[in-house]
Amino acid sequence: MNTLTLIVLAAVVLAACALAVWSWHNQRKLEKIDERINRQSELIDQLDSLLENPRLSEAEQKAQGEALLAKLQETRKP
């Protein structure tokens, strides 16, 4: 093999490695976003069930609802 062939082969290997690293990085970001979406969905479901609970007083619903909303707002932070 001559030098040009080795250079091209090295460039292809480096490009493949860069693509693999980029793909892995994007997959990690998507997993974090998915986790955040799932957590937000759980909190929204809890908030819905809280508001539909007739056994709680309005003050209790408000207090618990504010706590859930605070947790939900925390999930907005990256």
Short mmCIF file of C-alpha atoms in Angstrom, two decimals:
data_model
loop_
_atom_site.label_atom_id
_atom_site.label_comp_id
_atom_site.label_asym_id
_atom_site.label_seq_id
_atom_site.Cartn_x
_atom_site.Cartn_y
_atom_site.Cartn_z
CA MET A 1 0.00 0.00 0.00
CA ASN A 2 1.19 3.42 -0.74
CA THR A 3 1.04 6.49 1.45
CA LEU A 4 -2.06 7.95 -0.17
CA THR A 5 -4.02 4.75 0.47
CA LEU A 6 -2.99 4.76 4.12
CA ILE A 7 -3.99 8.41 4.50
CA VAL A 8 -7.41 7.77 2.94
CA LEU A 9 -7.92 4.69 5.11
CA ALA A 10 -6.97 6.66 8.23
CA ALA A 11 -9.38 9.45 7.26
CA VAL A 12 -12.21 6.94 6.80
CA VAL A 13 -11.50 5.34 10.17
CA LEU A 14 -11.38 8.76 11.88
CA ALA A 15 -14.65 9.77 10.22
CA ALA A 16 -16.31 6.54 11.37
CA CYS A 17 -15.07 7.10 14.92
CA ALA A 18 -16.30 10.70 14.89
CA LEU A 19 -19.70 9.56 13.64
CA ALA A 20 -19.89 6.93 16.38
CA VAL A 21 -19.04 9.46 19.10
CA TRP A 22 -21.54 11.98 17.71
CA SER A 23 -24.25 9.31 17.55
CA TRP A 24 -23.54 8.17 21.12
CA HIS A 25 -23.66 11.76 22.38
CA ASN A 26 -27.00 12.42 20.68
CA GLN A 27 -28.42 9.16 22.04
CA ARG A 28 -27.48 10.20 25.59
CA LYS A 29 -29.19 13.58 25.09
CA LEU A 30 -32.34 11.87 23.80
CA GLU A 31 -32.37 9.50 26.78
CA LYS A 32 -32.14 12.43 29.19
CA ILE A 33 -34.99 14.21 27.41
CA ASP A 34 -37.07 11.03 27.50
CA GLU A 35 -36.46 10.66 31.25
CA ARG A 36 -37.50 14.27 31.81
CA ILE A 37 -40.67 13.79 29.74
CA ASN A 38 -41.58 10.68 31.72
CA ARG A 39 -41.05 12.49 35.03
CA GLN A 40 -43.15 15.44 33.87
CA SER A 41 -45.91 13.08 32.74
CA GLU A 42 -45.93 11.36 36.14
CA LEU A 43 -46.17 14.70 37.93
CA ILE A 44 -48.99 15.89 35.69
CA ASP A 45 -50.88 12.63 36.34
CA GLN A 46 -50.41 13.13 40.08
CA LEU A 47 -51.68 16.68 39.78
CA ASP A 48 -54.75 15.52 37.85
CA SER A 49 -55.59 12.86 40.42
CA LEU A 50 -55.07 15.39 43.22
CA LEU A 51 -57.54 17.80 41.67
CA GLU A 52 -60.10 15.01 41.19
CA ASN A 53 -59.84 13.83 44.81
CA PRO A 54 -63.06 14.93 46.55
CA ARG A 55 -61.79 13.85 49.99
CA LEU A 56 -59.26 16.66 50.18
CA SER A 57 -60.20 20.15 51.20
CA GLU A 58 -59.51 23.03 48.87
CA ALA A 59 -56.62 24.17 51.08
CA GLU A 60 -55.07 20.68 51.03
CA GLN A 61 -55.46 20.47 47.26
CA LYS A 62 -53.83 23.86 46.90
CA ALA A 63 -50.90 23.00 49.16
CA GLN A 64 -50.24 19.65 47.53
CA GLY A 65 -50.81 21.12 44.08
CA GLU A 66 -48.26 23.86 44.69
CA ALA A 67 -45.72 21.26 45.83
CA LEU A 68 -46.32 19.22 42.66
CA LEU A 69 -46.08 22.33 40.50
CA ALA A 70 -42.76 23.21 42.12
CA LYS A 71 -41.44 19.72 41.29
CA LEU A 72 -42.77 20.07 37.76
CA GLN A 73 -41.00 23.40 37.32
CA GLU A 74 -37.76 21.84 38.53
CA THR A 75 -37.92 19.36 35.64
CA ARG A 76 -37.85 22.25 33.17
CA LYS A 77 -34.24 22.93 34.07
CA PRO A 78 -31.82 20.99 31.83
#
